CSV table of C-alpha atoms in Angstrom, one decimal:
chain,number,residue,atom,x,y,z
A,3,UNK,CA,0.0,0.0,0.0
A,4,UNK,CA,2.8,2.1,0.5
A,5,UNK,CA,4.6,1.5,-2.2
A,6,UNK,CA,1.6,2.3,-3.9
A,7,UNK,CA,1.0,5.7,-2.5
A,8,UNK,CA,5.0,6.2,-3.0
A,9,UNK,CA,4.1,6.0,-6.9
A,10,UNK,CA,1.2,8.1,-7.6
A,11,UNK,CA,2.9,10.9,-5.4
A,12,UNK,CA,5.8,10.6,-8.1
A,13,UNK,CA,3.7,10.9,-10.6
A,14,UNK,CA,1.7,13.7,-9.6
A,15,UNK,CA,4.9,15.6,-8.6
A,16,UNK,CA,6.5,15.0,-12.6
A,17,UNK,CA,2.6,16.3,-13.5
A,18,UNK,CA,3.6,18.9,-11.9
A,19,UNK,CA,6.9,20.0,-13.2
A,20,UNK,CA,5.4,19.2,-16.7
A,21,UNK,CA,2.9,21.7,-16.4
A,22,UNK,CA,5.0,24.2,-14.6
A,23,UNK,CA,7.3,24.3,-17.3
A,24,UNK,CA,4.4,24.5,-20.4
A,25,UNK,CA,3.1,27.7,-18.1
A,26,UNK,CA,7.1,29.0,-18.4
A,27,UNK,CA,7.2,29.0,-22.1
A,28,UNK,CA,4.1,30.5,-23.4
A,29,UNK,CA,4.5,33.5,-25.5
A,30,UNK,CA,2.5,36.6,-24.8
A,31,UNK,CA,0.9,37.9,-28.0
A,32,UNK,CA,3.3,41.5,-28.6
A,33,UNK,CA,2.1,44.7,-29.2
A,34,UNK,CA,3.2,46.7,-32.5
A,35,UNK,CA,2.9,49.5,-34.2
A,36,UNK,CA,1.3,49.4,-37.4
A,37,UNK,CA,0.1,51.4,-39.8
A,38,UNK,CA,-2.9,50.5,-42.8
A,39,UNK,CA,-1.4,51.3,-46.5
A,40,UNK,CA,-3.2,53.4,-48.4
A,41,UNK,CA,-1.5,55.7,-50.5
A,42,UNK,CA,-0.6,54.5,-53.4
A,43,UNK,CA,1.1,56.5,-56.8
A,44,UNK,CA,1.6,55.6,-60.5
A,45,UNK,CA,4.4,58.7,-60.3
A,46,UNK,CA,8.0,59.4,-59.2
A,47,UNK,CA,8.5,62.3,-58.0
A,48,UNK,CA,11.9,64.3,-56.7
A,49,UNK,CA,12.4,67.4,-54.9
A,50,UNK,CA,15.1,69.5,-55.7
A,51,UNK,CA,15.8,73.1,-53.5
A,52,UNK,CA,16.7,76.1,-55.3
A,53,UNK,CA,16.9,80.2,-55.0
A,54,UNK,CA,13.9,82.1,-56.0
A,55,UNK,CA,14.8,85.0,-58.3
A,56,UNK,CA,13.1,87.7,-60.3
A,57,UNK,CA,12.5,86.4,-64.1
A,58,UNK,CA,13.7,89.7,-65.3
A,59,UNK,CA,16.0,92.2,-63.6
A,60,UNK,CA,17.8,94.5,-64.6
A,61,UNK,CA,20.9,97.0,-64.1
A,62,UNK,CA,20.1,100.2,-65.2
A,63,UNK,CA,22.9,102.7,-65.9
A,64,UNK,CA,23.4,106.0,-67.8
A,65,UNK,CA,24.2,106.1,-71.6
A,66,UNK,CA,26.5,109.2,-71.2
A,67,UNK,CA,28.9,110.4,-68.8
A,68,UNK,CA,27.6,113.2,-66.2
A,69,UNK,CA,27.3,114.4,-62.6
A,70,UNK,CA,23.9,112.8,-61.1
A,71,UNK,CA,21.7,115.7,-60.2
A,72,UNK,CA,18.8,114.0,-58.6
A,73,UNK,CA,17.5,110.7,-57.4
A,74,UNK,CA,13.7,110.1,-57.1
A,75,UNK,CA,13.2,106.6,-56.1
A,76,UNK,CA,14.3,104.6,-52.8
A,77,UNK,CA,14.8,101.2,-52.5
A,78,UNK,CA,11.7,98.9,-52.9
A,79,UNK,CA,9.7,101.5,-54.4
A,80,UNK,CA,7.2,100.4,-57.4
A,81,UNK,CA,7.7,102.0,-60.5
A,82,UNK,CA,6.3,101.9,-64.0
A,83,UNK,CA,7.5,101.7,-67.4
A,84,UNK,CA,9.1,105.1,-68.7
A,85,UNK,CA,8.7,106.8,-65.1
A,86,UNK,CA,12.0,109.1,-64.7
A,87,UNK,CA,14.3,107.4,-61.8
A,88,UNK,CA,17.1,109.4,-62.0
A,89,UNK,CA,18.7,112.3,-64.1
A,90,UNK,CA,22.2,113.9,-64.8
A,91,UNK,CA,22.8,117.4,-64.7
A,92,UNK,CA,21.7,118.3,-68.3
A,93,UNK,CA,23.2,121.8,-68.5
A,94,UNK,CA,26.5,120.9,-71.2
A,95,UNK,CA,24.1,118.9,-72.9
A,96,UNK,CA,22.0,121.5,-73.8
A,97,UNK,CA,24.8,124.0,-74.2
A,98,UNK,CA,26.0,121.5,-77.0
A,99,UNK,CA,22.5,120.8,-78.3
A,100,UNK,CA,22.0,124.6,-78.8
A,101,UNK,CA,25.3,125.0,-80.4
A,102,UNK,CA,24.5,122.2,-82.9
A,103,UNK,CA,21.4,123.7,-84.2
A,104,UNK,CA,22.9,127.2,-84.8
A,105,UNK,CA,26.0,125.3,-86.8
A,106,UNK,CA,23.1,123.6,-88.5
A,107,UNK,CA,21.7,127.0,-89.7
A,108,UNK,CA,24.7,128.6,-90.9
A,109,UNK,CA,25.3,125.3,-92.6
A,110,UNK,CA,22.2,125.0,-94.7
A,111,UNK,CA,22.9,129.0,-95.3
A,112,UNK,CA,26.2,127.9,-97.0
A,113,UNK,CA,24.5,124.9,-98.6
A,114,UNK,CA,21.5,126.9,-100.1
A,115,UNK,CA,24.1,129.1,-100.9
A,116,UNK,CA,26.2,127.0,-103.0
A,117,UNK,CA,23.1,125.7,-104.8
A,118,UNK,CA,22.0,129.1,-106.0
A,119,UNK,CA,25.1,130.0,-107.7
A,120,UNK,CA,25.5,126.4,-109.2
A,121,UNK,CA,22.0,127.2,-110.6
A,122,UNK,CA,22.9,130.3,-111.7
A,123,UNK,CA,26.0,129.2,-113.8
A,124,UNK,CA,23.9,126.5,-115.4
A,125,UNK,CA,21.6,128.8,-116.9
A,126,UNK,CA,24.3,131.1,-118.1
A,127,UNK,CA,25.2,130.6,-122.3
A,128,UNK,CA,27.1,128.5,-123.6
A,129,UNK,CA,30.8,129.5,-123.6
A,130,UNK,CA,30.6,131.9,-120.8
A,131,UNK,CA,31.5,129.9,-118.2
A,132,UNK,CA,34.4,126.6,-118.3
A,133,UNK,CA,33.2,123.0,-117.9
A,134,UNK,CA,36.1,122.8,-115.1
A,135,UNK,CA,34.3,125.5,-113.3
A,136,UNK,CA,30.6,124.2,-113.5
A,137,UNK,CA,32.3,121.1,-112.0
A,138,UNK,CA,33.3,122.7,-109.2
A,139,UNK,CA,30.7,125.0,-108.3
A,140,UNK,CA,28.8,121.1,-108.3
A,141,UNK,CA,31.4,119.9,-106.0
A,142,UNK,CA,30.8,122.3,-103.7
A,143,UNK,CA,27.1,122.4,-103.8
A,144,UNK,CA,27.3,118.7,-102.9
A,145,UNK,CA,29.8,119.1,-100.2
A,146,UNK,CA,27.6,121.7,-98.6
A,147,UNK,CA,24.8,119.3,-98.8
A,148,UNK,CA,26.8,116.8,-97.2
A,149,UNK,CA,27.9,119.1,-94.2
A,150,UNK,CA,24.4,120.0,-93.6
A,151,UNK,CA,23.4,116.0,-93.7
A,152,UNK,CA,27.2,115.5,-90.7
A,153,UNK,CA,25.5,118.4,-88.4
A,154,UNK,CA,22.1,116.9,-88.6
A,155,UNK,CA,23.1,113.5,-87.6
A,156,UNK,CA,24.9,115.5,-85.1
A,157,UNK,CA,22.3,117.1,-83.9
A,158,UNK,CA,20.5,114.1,-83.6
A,159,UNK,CA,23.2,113.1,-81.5
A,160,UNK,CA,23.0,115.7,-78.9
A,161,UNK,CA,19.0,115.5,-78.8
A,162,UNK,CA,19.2,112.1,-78.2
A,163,UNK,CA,22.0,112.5,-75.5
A,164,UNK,CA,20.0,115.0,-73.7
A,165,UNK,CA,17.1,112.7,-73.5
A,166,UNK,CA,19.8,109.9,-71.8
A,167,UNK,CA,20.3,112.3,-69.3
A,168,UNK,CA,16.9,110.9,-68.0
A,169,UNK,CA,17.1,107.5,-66.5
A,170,UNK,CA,13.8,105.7,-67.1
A,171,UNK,CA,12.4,102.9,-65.9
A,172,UNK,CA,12.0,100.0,-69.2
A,173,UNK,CA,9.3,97.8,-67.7
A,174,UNK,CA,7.0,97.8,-64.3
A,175,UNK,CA,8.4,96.7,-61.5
A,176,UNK,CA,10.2,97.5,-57.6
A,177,UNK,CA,13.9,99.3,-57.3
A,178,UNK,CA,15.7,96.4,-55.6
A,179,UNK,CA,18.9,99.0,-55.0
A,180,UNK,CA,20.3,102.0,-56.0
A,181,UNK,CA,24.1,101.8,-55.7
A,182,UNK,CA,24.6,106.1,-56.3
A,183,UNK,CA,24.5,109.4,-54.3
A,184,UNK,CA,23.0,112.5,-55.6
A,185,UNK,CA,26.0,115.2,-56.8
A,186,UNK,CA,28.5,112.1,-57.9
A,187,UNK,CA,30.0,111.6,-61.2
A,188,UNK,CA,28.6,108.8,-63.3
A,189,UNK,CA,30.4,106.7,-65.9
A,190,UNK,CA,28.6,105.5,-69.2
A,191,UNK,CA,27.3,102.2,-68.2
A,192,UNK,CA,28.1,102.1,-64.7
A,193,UNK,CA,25.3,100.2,-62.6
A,194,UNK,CA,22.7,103.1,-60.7
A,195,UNK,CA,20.2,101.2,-60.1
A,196,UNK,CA,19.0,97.7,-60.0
A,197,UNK,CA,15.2,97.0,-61.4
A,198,UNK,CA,13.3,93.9,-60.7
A,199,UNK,CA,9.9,92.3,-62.2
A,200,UNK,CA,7.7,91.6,-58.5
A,201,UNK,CA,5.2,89.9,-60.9
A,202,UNK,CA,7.1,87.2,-62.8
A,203,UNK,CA,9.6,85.0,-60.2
A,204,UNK,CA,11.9,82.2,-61.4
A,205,UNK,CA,13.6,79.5,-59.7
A,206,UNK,CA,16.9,78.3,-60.8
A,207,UNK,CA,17.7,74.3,-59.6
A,208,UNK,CA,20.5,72.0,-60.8
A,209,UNK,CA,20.0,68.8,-61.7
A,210,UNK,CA,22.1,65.8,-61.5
A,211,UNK,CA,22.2,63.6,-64.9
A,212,UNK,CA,20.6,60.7,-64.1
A,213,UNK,CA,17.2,63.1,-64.0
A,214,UNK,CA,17.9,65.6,-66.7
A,215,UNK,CA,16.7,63.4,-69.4
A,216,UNK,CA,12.9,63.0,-67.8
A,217,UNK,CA,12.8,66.9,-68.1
A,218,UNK,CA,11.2,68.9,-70.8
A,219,UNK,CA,10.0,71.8,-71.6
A,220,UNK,CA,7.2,73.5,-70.5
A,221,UNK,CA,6.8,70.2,-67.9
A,222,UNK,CA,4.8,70.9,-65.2
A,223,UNK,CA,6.3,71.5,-61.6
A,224,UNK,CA,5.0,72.4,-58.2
A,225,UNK,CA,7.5,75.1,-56.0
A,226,UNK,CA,7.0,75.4,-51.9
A,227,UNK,CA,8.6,77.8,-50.1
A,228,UNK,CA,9.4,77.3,-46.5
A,229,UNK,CA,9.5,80.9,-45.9
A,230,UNK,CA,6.0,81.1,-46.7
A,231,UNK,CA,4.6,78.2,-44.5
A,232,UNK,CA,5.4,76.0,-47.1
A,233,UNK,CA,2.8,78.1,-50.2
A,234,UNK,CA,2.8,76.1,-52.9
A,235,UNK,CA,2.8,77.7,-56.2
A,236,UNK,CA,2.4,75.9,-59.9
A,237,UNK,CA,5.5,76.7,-62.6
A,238,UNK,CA,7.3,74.7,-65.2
A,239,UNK,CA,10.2,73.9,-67.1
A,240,UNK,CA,11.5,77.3,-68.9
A,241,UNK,CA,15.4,76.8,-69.4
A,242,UNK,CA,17.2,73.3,-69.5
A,243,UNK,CA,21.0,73.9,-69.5
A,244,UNK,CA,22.9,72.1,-72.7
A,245,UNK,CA,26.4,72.2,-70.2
A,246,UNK,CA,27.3,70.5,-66.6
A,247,UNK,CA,28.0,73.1,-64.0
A,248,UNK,CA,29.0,72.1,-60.4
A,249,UNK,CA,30.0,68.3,-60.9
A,250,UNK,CA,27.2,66.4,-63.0
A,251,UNK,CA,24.9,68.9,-62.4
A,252,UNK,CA,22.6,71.1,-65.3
A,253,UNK,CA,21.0,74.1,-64.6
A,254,UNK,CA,17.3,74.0,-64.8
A,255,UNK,CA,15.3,77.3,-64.5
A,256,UNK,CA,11.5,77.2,-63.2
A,257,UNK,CA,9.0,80.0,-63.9
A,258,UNK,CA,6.4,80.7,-61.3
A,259,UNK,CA,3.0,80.8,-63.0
A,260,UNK,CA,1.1,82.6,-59.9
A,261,UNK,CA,3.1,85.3,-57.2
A,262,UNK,CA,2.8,86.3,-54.3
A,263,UNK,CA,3.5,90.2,-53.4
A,264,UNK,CA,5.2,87.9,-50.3
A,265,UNK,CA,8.3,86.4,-52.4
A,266,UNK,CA,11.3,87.9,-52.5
A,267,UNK,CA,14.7,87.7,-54.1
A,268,UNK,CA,16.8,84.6,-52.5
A,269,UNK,CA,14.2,82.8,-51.0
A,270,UNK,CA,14.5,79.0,-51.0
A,271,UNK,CA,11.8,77.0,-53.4
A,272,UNK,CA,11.7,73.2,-53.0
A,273,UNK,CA,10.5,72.1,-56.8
A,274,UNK,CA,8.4,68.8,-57.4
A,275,UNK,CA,9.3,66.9,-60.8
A,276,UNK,CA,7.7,64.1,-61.8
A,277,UNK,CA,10.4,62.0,-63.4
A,278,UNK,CA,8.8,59.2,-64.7
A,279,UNK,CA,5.1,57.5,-64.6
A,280,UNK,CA,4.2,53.8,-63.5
A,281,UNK,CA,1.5,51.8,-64.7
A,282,UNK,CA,2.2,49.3,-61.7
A,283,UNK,CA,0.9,51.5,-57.7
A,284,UNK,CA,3.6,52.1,-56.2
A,285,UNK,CA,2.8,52.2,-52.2
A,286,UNK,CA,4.6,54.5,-49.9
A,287,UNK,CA,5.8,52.4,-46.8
A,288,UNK,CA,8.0,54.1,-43.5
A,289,UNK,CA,11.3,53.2,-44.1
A,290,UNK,CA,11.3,52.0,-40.5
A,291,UNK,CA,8.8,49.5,-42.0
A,292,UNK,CA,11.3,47.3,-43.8
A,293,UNK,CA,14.5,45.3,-43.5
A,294,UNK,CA,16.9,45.6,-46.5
A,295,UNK,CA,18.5,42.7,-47.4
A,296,UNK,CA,21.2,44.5,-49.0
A,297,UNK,CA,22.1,48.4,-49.8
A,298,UNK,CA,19.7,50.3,-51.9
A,299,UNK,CA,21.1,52.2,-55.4
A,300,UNK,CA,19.8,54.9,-56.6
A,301,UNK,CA,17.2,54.5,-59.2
A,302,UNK,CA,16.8,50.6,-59.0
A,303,UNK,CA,14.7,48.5,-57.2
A,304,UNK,CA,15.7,45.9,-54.8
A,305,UNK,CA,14.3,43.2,-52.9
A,306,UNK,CA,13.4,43.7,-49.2
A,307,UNK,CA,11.1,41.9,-46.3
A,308,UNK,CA,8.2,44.1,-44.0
A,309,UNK,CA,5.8,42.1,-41.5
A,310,UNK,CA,1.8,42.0,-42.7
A,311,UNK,CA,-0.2,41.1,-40.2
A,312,UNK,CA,-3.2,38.4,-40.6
A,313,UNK,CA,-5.9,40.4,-38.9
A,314,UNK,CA,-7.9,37.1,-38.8
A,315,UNK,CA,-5.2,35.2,-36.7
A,316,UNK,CA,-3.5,38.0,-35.7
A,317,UNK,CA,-0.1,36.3,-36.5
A,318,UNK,CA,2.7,37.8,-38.2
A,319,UNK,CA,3.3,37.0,-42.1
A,320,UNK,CA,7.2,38.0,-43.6
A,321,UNK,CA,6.7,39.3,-47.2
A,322,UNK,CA,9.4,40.2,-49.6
A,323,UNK,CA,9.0,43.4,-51.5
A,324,UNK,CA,10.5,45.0,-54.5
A,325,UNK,CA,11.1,48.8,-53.4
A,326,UNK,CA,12.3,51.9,-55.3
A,327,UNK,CA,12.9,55.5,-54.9
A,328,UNK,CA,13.0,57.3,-51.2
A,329,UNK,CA,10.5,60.2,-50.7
A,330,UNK,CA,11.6,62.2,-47.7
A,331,UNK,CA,10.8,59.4,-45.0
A,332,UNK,CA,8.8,56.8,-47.0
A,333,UNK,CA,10.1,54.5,-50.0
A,334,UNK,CA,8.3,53.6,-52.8
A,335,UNK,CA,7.1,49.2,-52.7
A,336,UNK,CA,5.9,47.7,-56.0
A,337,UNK,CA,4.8,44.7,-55.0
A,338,UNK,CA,4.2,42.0,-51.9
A,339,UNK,CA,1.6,44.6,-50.3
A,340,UNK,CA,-1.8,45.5,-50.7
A,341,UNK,CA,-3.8,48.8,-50.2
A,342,UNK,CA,-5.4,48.6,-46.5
A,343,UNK,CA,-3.3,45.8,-45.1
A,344,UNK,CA,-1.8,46.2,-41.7
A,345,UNK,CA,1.9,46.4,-41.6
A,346,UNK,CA,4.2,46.7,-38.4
A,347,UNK,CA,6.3,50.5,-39.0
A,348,UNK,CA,8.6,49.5,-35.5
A,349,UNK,CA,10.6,47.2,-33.8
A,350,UNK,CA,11.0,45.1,-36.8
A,351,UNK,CA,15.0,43.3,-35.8
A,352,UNK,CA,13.1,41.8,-32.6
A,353,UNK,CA,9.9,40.4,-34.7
A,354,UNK,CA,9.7,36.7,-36.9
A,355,UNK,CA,7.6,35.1,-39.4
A,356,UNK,CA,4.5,33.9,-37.1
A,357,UNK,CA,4.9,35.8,-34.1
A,358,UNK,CA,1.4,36.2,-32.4
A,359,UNK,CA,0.9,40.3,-31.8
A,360,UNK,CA,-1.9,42.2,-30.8
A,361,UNK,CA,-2.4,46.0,-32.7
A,362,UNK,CA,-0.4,48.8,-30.6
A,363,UNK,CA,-2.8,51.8,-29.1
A,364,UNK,CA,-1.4,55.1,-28.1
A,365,UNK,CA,-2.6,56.0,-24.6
């Protein structure tokens, strides 16, 4: 009887242990983050920063030499097209204008002159007067002619360098500097003042090569500026530089089609190309979502693994992916997913195939 009592103790105690040791290894269900996908994209799309500039701007300077008289615009004033901005002192221009018109007259005296008595010896019988002196009183009537033609191009000289004495503004726009004083001598060309366009703004962005063969044209692009609390405005494609500049880099230039009276010269623009379209969706995924099984290259897609979960059994599946370009935080995935699947976005070195989870809640 003992004996008998001795046995079922030792099998109740290995019972026991047994189930002691089950209870020991069962896995809690783990809670991860996830995240549904649903945006999906038949586009790639780049972002490339740039400096915001003025599509047309202009250094204005003086077509004559001078002393500047007067100054009548400030920085960041608006002007309009043939407002006065600044002038020379005129006062030896029109000294020599006025001495060019009196020359002028004395000179179509002396012409009219030298016609009159060429007339006169034409009309005069034959044999009074030589052949060799008809042909000179000709040759001066036409060199008188010609003097009065030098003295009126001169004159149109001095008319039109009086008028340069007036700088004016070519187009509307908003003085972005004026680099002069009043009363200081001014060279013939010398920069007086600097004009913009505050209608028309371009953005100048260099490409690297790989992209500058998906650019045309007239393309369409979007432009945010930061400085703005990140406005979006539309533009496109108005320059595509033939020549590398900074490396393998081509200057591409971006006309705004909207303004803002709010942009200004030197501001940063963030422009949106579209470099190539899809047929296949391409899904934007975290790129905390997925472990790469090897580096990524640029432009080329590559095989890597992200966890689905099985909302029915709430286990874990492993699916490899093809992936392509980075957007900011997200990568593109062509395939292994579908739109409004659960996938885990954390913690994915300490999951596995199979794991049982249960969907993470913020507090």
């Amino acid at each position: 009887m003992s004996k008998l009592m001795l046995l079922l103790t030792a099998v109740l105690l290995l019972s026991g242990c047994n189930n002691e040791s089950k209870t020991a290894t069962v896995e809690l269900p783990k809670a991860v983050k996830y995240q549904r996908v649903s945006e999906s994209t038949g586009s790639i799309f780049r972002e490339i920063s740039g400096q915001i500039r003025s599509a047309e701007q202009s250094s204005l300077s003086f077509r004559v030499n001078g002393v500047l008289q007067d100054i009548y615009v400030s920085k960041g004033d608006l002007v309009v097209m043939g407002q006065p901005l600044a002038q020379l002192d005129d006062s030896d221009f029109t000294v020599a204008l006025n001495k060019t018109q009196a020359s002028l007259g004395s000179s179509r005296a002396s012409a009219k002159a030298a016609n009159d008595q060429l007339q006169r010896a034409t009309r005069l019988p034959e044999g009074i007067i030589s052949l060799a002196e008809l042909e000179q009183l000709s040759n001066s009537a036409e060199a008188a002619r010609q003097q009065v033609k030098v003295i009126e191009a001169d004159l149109a000289r001095a008319k039109l360098d009086l008028q340069r004495t007036i700088l004016r503004s070519p187009f509307d726009g908003q003085i972005a500097a004026v680099s002069v004083d009043n009363f200081s001598k001014v060279a013939n060309g010398q920069e007086v003042i600097e004009l913009i366009d505050g209608d028309a703004y371009e953005v100048e962005v260099l490409l690297p090569e790989s992209m500058i063969g998906n650019i045309n044209y007239q393309q369409a692009v979007t432009v945010t500026v930061s400085a703005l609390q990140d406005k979006t405005f539309p533009g496109e494609v108005s320059e595509i530089g033939s020549r590398v500049e900074n490396g393998n880099a081509f200057p591409v230039t971006i006309r705004l089609n909207q303004s803002s009276d709010k942009l200004r010269n030197g501001m940063s623009g963030s422009v949106k190309f579209t470099v190539s379209n899809r047929s296949i969706p391409a899904y934007l995924v975290p790129l905390t979502a997925l472990d790469f099984t090897h580096s990524l290259s640029a432009g080329t897609a590559q095989n890597a693994s992200l966890y689905v979960i099985n909302e029915q059994t709430m286990l874990l599946e492993q699916r490899k992916v093809k992936v392509g370009h980075i957007r900011s935080n997200s990568i593109e995935v062509y395939s292994g997913i579908s739109e409004n699947e659960a996938i885990v976005v954390a913690g994915i070195p300490f999951l596995r195939d199979g794991m049982a989870v249960t969907l993470w809640q913020a507090n």
